[in-house]
XYZ file of N, CA and C in Angstrom:
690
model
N -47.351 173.918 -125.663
C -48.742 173.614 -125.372
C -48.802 172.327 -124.573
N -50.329 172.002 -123.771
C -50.098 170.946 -123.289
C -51.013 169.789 -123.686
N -50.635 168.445 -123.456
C -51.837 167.448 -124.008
C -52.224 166.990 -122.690
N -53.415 167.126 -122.766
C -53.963 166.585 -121.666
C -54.455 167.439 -120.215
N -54.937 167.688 -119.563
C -54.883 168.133 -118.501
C -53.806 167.933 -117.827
N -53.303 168.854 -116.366
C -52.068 168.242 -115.878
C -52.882 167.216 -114.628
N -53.886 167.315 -114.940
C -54.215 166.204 -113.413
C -53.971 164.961 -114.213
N -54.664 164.202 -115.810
C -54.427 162.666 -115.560
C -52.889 162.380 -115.965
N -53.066 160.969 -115.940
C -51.344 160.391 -116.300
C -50.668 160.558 -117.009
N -51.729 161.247 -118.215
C -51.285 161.175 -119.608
C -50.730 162.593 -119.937
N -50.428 163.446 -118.989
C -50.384 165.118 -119.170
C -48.823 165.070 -119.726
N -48.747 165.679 -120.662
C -47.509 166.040 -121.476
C -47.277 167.648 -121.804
N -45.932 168.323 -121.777
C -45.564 169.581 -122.187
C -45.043 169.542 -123.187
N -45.255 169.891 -124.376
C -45.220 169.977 -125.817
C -44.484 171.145 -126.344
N -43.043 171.075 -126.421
C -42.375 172.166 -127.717
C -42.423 171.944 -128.852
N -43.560 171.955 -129.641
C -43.322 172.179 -131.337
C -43.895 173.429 -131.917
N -44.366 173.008 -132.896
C -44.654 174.622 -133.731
C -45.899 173.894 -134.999
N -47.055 175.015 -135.144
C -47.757 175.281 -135.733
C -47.678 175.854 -137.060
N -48.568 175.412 -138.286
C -48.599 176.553 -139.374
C -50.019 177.872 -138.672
N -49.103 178.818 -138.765
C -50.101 179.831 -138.555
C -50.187 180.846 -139.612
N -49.622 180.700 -140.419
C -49.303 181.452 -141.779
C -49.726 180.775 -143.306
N -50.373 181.446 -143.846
C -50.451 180.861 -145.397
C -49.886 182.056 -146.451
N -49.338 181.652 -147.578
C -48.870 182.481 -148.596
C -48.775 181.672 -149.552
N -50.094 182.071 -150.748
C -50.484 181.118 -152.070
C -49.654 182.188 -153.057
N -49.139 181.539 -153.952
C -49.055 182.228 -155.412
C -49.947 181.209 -156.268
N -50.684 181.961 -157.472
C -51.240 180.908 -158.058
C -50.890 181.956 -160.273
N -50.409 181.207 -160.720
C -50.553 181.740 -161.780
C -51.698 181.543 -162.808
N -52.234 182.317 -163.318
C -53.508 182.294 -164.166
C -53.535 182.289 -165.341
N -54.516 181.138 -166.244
C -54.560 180.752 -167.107
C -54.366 182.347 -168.323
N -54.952 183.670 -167.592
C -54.533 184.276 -168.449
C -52.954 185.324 -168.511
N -52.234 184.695 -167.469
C -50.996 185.320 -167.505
C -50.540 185.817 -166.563
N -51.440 186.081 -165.371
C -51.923 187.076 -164.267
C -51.082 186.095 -163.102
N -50.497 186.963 -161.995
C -49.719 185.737 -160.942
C -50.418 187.034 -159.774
N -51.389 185.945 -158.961
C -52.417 186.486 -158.317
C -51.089 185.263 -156.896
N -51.449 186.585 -155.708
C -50.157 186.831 -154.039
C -51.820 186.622 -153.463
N -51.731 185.506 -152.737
C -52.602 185.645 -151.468
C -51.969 185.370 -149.938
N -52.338 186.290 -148.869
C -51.603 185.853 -147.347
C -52.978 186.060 -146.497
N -53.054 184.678 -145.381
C -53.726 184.159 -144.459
C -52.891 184.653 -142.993
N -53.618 184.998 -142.081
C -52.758 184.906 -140.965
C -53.439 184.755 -139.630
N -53.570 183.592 -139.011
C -54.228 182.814 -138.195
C -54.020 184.072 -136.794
N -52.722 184.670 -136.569
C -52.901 185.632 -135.931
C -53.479 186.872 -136.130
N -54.535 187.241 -136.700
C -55.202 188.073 -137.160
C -56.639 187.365 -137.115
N -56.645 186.795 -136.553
C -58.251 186.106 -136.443
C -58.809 186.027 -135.243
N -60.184 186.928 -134.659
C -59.974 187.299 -133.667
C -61.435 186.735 -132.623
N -61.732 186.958 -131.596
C -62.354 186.395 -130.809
C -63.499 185.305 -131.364
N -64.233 186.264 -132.624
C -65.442 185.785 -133.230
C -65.135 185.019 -134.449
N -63.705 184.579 -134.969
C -63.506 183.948 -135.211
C -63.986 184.253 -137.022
N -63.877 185.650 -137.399
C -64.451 185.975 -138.679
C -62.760 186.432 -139.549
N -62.575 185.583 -140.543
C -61.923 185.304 -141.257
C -61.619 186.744 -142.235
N -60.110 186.843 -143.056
C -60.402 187.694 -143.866
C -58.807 187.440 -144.588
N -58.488 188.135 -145.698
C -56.682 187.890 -146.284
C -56.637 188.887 -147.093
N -55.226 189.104 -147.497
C -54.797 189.984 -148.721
C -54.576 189.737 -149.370
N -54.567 190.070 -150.258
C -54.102 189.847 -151.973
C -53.880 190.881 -153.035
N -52.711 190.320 -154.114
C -52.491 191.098 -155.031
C -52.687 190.276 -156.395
N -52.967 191.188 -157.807
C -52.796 190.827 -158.798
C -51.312 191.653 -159.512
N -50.998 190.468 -159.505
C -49.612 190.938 -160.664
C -48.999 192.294 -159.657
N -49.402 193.896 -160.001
C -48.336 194.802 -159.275
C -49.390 195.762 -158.824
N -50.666 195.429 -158.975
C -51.969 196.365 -158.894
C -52.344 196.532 -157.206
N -52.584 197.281 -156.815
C -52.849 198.074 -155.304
C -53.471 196.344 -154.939
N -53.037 196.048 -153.384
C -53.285 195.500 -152.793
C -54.605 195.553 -152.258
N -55.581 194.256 -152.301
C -56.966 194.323 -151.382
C -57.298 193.332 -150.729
N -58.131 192.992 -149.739
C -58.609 192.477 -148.741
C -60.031 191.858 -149.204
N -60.358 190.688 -148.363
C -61.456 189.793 -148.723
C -61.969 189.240 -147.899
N -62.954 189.733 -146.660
C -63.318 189.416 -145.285
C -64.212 188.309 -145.624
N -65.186 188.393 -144.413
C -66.529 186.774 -144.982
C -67.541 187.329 -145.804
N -67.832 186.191 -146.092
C -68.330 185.832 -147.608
C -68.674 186.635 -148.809
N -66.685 186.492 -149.132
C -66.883 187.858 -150.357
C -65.911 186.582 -151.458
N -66.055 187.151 -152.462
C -65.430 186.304 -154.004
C -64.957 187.236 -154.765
N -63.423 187.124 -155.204
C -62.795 187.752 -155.747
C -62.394 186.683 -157.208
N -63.018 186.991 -158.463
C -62.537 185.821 -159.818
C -61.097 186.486 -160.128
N -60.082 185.824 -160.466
C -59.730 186.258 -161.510
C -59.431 185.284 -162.393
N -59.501 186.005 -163.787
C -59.284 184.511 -164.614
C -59.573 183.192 -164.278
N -59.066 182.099 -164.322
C -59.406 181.392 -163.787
C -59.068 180.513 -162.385
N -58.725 181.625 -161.907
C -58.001 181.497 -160.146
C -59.542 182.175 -159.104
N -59.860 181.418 -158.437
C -60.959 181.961 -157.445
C -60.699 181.942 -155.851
N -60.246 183.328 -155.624
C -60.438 183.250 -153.949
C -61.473 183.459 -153.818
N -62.412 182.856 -152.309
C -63.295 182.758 -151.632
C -62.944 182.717 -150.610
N -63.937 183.629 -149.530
C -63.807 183.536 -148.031
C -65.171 183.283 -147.381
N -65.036 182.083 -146.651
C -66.309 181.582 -145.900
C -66.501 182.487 -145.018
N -67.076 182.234 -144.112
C -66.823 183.370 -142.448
C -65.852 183.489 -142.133
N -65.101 182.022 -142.173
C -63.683 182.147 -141.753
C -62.415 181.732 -142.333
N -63.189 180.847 -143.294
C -62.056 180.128 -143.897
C -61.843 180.494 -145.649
N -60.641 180.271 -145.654
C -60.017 180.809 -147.605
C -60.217 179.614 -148.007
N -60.503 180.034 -149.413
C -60.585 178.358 -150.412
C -59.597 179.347 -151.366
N -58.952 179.205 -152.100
C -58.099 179.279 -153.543
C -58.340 178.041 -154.189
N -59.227 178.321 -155.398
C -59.837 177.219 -156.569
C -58.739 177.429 -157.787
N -58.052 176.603 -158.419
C -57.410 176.813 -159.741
C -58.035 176.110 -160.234
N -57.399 175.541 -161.783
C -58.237 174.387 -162.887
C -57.407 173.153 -162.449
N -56.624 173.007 -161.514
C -56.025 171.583 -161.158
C -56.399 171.222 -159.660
N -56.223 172.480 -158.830
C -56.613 172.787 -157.300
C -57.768 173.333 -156.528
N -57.883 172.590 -155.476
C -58.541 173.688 -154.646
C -58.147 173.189 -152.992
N -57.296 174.590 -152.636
C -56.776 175.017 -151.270
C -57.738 175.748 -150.458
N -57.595 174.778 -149.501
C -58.798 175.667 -148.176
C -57.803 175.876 -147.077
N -57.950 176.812 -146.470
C -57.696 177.513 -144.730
C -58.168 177.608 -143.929
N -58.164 176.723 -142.852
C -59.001 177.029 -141.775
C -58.238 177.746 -140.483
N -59.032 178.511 -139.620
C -58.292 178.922 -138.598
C -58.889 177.609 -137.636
N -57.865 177.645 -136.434
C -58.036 176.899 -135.275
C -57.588 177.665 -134.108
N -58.042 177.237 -132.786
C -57.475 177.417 -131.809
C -56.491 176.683 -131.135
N -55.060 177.367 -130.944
C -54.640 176.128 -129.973
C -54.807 176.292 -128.456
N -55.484 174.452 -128.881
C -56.156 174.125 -127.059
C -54.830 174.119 -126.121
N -55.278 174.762 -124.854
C -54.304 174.686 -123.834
C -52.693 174.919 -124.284
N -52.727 176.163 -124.737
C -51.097 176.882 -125.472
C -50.434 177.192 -123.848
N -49.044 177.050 -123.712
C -48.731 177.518 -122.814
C -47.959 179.133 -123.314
N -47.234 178.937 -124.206
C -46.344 179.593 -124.796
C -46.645 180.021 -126.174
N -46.446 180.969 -127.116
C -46.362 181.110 -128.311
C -47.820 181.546 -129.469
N -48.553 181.175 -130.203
C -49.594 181.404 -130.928
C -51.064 180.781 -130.129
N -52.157 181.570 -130.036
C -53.384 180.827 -129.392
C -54.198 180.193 -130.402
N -53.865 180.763 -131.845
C -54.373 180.424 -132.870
C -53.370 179.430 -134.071
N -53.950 178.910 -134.785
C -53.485 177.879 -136.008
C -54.193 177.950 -137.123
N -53.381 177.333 -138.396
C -54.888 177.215 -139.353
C -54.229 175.719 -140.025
N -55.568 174.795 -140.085
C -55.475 173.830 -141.013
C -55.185 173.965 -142.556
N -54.218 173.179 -142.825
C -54.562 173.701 -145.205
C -54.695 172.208 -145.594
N -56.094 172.449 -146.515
C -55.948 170.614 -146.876
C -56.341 171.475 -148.520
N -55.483 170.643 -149.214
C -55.115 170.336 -150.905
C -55.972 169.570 -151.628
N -56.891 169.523 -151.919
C -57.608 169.068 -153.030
C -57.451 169.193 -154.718
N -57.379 167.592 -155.171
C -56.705 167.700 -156.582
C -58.735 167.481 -157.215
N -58.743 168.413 -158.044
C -59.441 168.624 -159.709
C -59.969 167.471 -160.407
N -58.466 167.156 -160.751
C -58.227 166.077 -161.655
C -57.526 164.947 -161.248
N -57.602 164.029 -162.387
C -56.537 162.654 -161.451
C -55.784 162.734 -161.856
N -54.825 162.114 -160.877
C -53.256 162.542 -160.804
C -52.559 162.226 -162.039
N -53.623 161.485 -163.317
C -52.855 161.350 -164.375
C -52.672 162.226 -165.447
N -54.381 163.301 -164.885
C -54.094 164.741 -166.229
C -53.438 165.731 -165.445
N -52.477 165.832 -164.485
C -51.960 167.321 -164.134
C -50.959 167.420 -165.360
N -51.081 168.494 -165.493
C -50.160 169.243 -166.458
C -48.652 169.143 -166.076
N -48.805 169.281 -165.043
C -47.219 168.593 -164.566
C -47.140 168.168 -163.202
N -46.486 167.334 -163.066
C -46.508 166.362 -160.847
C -46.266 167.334 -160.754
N -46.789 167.384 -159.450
C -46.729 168.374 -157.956
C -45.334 168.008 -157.471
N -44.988 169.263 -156.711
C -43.692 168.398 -155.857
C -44.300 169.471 -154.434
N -43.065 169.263 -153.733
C -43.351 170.533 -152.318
C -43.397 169.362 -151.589
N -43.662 169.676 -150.247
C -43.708 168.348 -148.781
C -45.024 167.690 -148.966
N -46.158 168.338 -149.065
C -47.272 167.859 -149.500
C -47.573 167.114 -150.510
N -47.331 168.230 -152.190
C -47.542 167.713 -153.394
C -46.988 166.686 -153.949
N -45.800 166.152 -153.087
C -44.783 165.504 -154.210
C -45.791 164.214 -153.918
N -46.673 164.163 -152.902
C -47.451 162.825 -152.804
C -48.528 162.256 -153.925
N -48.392 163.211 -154.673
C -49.464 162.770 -155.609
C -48.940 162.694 -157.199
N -47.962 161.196 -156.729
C -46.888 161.357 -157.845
C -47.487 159.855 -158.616
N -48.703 159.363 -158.621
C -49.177 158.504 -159.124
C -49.180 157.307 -158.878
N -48.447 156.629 -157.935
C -48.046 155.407 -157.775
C -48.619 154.497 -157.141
N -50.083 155.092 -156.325
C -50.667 153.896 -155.467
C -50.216 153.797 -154.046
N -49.241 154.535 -153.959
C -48.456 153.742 -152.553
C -48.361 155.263 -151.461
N -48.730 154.602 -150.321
C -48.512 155.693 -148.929
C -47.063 155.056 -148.482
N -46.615 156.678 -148.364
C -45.370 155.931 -147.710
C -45.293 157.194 -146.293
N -45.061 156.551 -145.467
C -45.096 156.999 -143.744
C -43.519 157.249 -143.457
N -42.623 158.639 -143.316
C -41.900 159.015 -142.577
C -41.931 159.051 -141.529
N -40.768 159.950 -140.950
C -40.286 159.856 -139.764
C -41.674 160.372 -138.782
N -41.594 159.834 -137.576
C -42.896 160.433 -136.463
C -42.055 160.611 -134.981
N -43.246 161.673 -134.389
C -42.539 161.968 -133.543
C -43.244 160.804 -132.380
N -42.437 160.147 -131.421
C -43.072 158.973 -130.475
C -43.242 159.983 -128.918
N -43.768 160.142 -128.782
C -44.968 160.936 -127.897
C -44.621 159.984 -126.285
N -43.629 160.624 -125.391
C -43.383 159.396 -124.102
C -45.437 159.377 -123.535
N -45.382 158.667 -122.367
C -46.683 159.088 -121.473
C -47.034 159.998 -121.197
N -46.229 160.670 -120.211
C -46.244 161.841 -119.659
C -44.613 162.377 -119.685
N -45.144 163.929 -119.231
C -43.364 164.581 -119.123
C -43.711 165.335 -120.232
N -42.050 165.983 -120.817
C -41.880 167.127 -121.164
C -41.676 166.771 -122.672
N -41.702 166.777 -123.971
C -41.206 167.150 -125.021
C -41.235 167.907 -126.377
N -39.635 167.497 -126.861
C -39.512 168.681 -127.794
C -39.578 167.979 -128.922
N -40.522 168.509 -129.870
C -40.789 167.500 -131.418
C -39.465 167.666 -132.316
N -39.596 166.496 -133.292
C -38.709 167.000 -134.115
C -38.732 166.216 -135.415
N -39.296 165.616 -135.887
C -39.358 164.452 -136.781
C -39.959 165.481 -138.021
N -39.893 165.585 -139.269
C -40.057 166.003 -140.389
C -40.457 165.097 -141.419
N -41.239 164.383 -141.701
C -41.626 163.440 -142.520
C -40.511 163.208 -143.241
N -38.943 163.122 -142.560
C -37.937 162.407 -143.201
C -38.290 160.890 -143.388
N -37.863 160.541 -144.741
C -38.257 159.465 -145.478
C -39.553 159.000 -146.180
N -40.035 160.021 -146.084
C -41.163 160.230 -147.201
C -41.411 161.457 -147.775
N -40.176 162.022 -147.701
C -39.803 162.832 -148.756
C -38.655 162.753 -149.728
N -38.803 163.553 -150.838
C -37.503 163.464 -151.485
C -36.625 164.302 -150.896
N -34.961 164.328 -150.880
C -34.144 165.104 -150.066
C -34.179 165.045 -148.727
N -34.041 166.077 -147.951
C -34.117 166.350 -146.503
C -34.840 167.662 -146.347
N -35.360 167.820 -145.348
C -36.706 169.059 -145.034
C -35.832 170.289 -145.418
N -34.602 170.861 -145.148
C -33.950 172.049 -145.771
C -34.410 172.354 -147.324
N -34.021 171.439 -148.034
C -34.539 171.572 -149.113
C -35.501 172.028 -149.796
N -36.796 171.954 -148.652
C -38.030 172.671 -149.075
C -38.271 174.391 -148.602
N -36.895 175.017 -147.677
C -37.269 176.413 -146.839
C -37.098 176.957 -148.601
N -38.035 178.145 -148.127
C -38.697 179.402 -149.153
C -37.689 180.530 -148.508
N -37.279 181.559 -149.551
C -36.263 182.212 -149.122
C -37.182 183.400 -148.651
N -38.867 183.726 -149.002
C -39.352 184.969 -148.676
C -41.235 184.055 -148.938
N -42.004 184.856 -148.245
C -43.482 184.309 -148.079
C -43.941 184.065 -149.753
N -43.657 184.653 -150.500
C -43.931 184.597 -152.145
C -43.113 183.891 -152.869
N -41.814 183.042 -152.451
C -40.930 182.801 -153.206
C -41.633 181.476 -153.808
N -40.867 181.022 -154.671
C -41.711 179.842 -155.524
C -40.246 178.973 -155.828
N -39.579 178.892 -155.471
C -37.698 178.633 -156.040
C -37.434 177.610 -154.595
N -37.178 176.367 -154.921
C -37.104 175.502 -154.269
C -36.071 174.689 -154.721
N -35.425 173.266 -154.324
C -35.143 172.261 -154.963
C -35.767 171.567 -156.038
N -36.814 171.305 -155.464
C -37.777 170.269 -156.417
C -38.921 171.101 -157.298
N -39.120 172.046 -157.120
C -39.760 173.566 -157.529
C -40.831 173.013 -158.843
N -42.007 172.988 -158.888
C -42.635 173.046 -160.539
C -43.077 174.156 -161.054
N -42.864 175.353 -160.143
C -43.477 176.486 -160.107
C -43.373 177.103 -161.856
N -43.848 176.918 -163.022
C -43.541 177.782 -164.078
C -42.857 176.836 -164.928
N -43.023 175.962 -165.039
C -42.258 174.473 -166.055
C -43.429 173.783 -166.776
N -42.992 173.559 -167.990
C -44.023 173.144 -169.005
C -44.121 171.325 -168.905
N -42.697 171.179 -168.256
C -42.605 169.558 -168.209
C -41.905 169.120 -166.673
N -42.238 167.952 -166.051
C -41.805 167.969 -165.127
C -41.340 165.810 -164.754
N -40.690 165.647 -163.981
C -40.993 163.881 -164.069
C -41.548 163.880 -162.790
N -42.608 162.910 -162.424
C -42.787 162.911 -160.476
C -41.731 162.018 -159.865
N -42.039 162.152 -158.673
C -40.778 162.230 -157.549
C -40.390 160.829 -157.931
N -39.191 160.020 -157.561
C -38.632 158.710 -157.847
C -38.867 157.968 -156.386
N -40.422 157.537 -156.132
C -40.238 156.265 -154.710
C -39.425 155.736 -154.037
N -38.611 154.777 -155.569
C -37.697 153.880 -154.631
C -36.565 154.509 -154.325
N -36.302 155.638 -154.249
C -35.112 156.343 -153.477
C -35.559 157.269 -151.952
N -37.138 156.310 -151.764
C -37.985 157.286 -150.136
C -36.975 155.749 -149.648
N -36.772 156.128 -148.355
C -36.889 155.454 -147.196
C -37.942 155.076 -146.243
N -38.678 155.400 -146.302
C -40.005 155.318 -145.522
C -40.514 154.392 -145.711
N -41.859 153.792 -144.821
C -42.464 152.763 -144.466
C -43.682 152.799 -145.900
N -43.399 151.742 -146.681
C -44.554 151.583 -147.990
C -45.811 150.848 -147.717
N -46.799 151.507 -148.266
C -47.777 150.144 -148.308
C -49.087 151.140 -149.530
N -49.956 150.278 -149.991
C -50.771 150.325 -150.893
C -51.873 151.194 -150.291
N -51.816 152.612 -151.219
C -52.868 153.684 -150.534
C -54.177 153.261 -150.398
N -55.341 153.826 -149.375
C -56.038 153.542 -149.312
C -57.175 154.859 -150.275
N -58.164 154.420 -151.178
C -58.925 155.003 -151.811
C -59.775 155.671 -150.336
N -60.544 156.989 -151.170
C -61.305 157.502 -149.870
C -62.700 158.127 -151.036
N -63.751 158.451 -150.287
C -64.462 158.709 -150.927
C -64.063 159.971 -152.076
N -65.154 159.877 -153.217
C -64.650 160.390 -154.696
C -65.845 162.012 -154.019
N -64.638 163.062 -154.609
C -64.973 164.674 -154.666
C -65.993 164.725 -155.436
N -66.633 165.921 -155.432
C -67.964 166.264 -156.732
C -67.253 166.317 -157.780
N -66.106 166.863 -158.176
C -65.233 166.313 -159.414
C -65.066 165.163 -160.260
N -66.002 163.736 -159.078
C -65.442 162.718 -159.487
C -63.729 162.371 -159.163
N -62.728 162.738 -158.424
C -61.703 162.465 -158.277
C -61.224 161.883 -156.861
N -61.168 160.399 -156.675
C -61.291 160.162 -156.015
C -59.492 160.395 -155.242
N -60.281 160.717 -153.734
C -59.018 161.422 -153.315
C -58.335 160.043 -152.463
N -56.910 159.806 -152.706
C -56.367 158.971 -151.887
C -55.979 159.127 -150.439
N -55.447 158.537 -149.625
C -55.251 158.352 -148.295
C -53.858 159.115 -148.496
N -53.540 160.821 -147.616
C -52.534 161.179 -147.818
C -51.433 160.510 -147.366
N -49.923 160.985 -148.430
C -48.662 159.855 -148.344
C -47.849 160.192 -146.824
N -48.198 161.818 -146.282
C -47.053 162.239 -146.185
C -47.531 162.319 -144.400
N -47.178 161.645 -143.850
C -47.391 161.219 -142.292
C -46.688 162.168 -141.298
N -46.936 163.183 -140.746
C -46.321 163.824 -140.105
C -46.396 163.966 -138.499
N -46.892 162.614 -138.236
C -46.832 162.821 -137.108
C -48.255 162.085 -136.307
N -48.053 161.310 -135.295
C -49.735 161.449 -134.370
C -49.385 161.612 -132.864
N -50.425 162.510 -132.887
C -50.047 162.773 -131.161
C -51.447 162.200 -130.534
N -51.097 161.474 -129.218
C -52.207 160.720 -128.215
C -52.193 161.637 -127.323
């Protein structure tokens, strides 16, 4: 894709890569392990949203705009366009996007932003994953690796929020869109410890508070820096 127009100074050719895919598992308070999949390529001129889903092994169904599927206490919702998945700790939204000026590859994207419930001191157990492991209680943003963006010209990204994660980015690949089996994995554990800081490498400093959810939970300044492009 490109930044910028190619007429001003600032025009750059961009090889990286997009999430255009979502795949939630969410297990339910009553036992139930409810499969949801998003797919930004499937979203089409008018921009009207829709996903699949399964409960447990029961016939697969679909959830276009503005339809609500309960179960237990797991809630998909679909706006016009966008998925929310509500649990009793979470709530995951999907947005589709366009990508501006694609040269190559997907015309579409989707945003996922994570919203915590509760504060990070009643989860039932720390989060881990590239995202979750940030909300391991401690106060502190810590800023990995970024990609430095020349003026103009050609480049190929590559930076992985190494050092503000635990491990190295391998560690987090999923062996299949449903898999839940990771390194750092909380998927199905009654007890868990959160991630250990002083073994990040990354740049520390004292999170910044942001305004408080209708939950009351006030959401912090995310840890996990992946990047800014000018």
């Amino acid at each position: 894709f490109s930044l910028h127009t190619p007429a001003p100074p600032r025009h750059k050719l961009v090889h990286g890569s997009f999430l255009t895919q979502a795949h939630i598992v969410a297990k339910t308070g009553g036992g139930r392990t409810v499969r949801a999949s998003y797919w930004a390529s499937k979203i089409g001129p008018l921009n009207i949203g829709w996903m699949n889903a399964t409960i447990d092994r029961q016939q697969a169904f679909a959830l276009g705009p503005h339809t609500t599927k309960v179960v237990d206490d797991v809630t998909l919702h679909m706006d016009y366009s966008s998925l929310h998945v509500t649990t009793g700790e979470w709530v995951l939204a999907v947005t589709p996007q366009a990508v501006e000026r694609s040269v190559a590859g997907p015309v579409r994207r989707i945003d996922v932003q994570m919203t915590p419930r509760v504060a990070e001191s009643k989860f039932s157990v720390p989060p881990h994953g590239m995202i979750g492991q940030s909300w391991d209680g401690d106060n502190k943003a810590v800023f990995g690796e970024e990609d430095e963006f020349p003026v103009r010209g050609e480049y190929t990204t590559s930076a992985m929020a190494e050092g503000a994660i635990e491990g190295v980015p391998t560690d987090y690949l999923m062996s299949s869109p449903y898999a839940t089996d990771f390194k750092y994995s909380r998927f199905g554990l009654d007890h868990a410890s959160p991630r250990d800081v002083s073994k990040l490498t990354g740049r520390v400093k004292a999170a910044s508070p942001q305004a408080a959810n209708g939950a009351g939970v006030v959401e912090k300044e995310m840890e996990l820096s992946a990047g800014q492009v000018s």
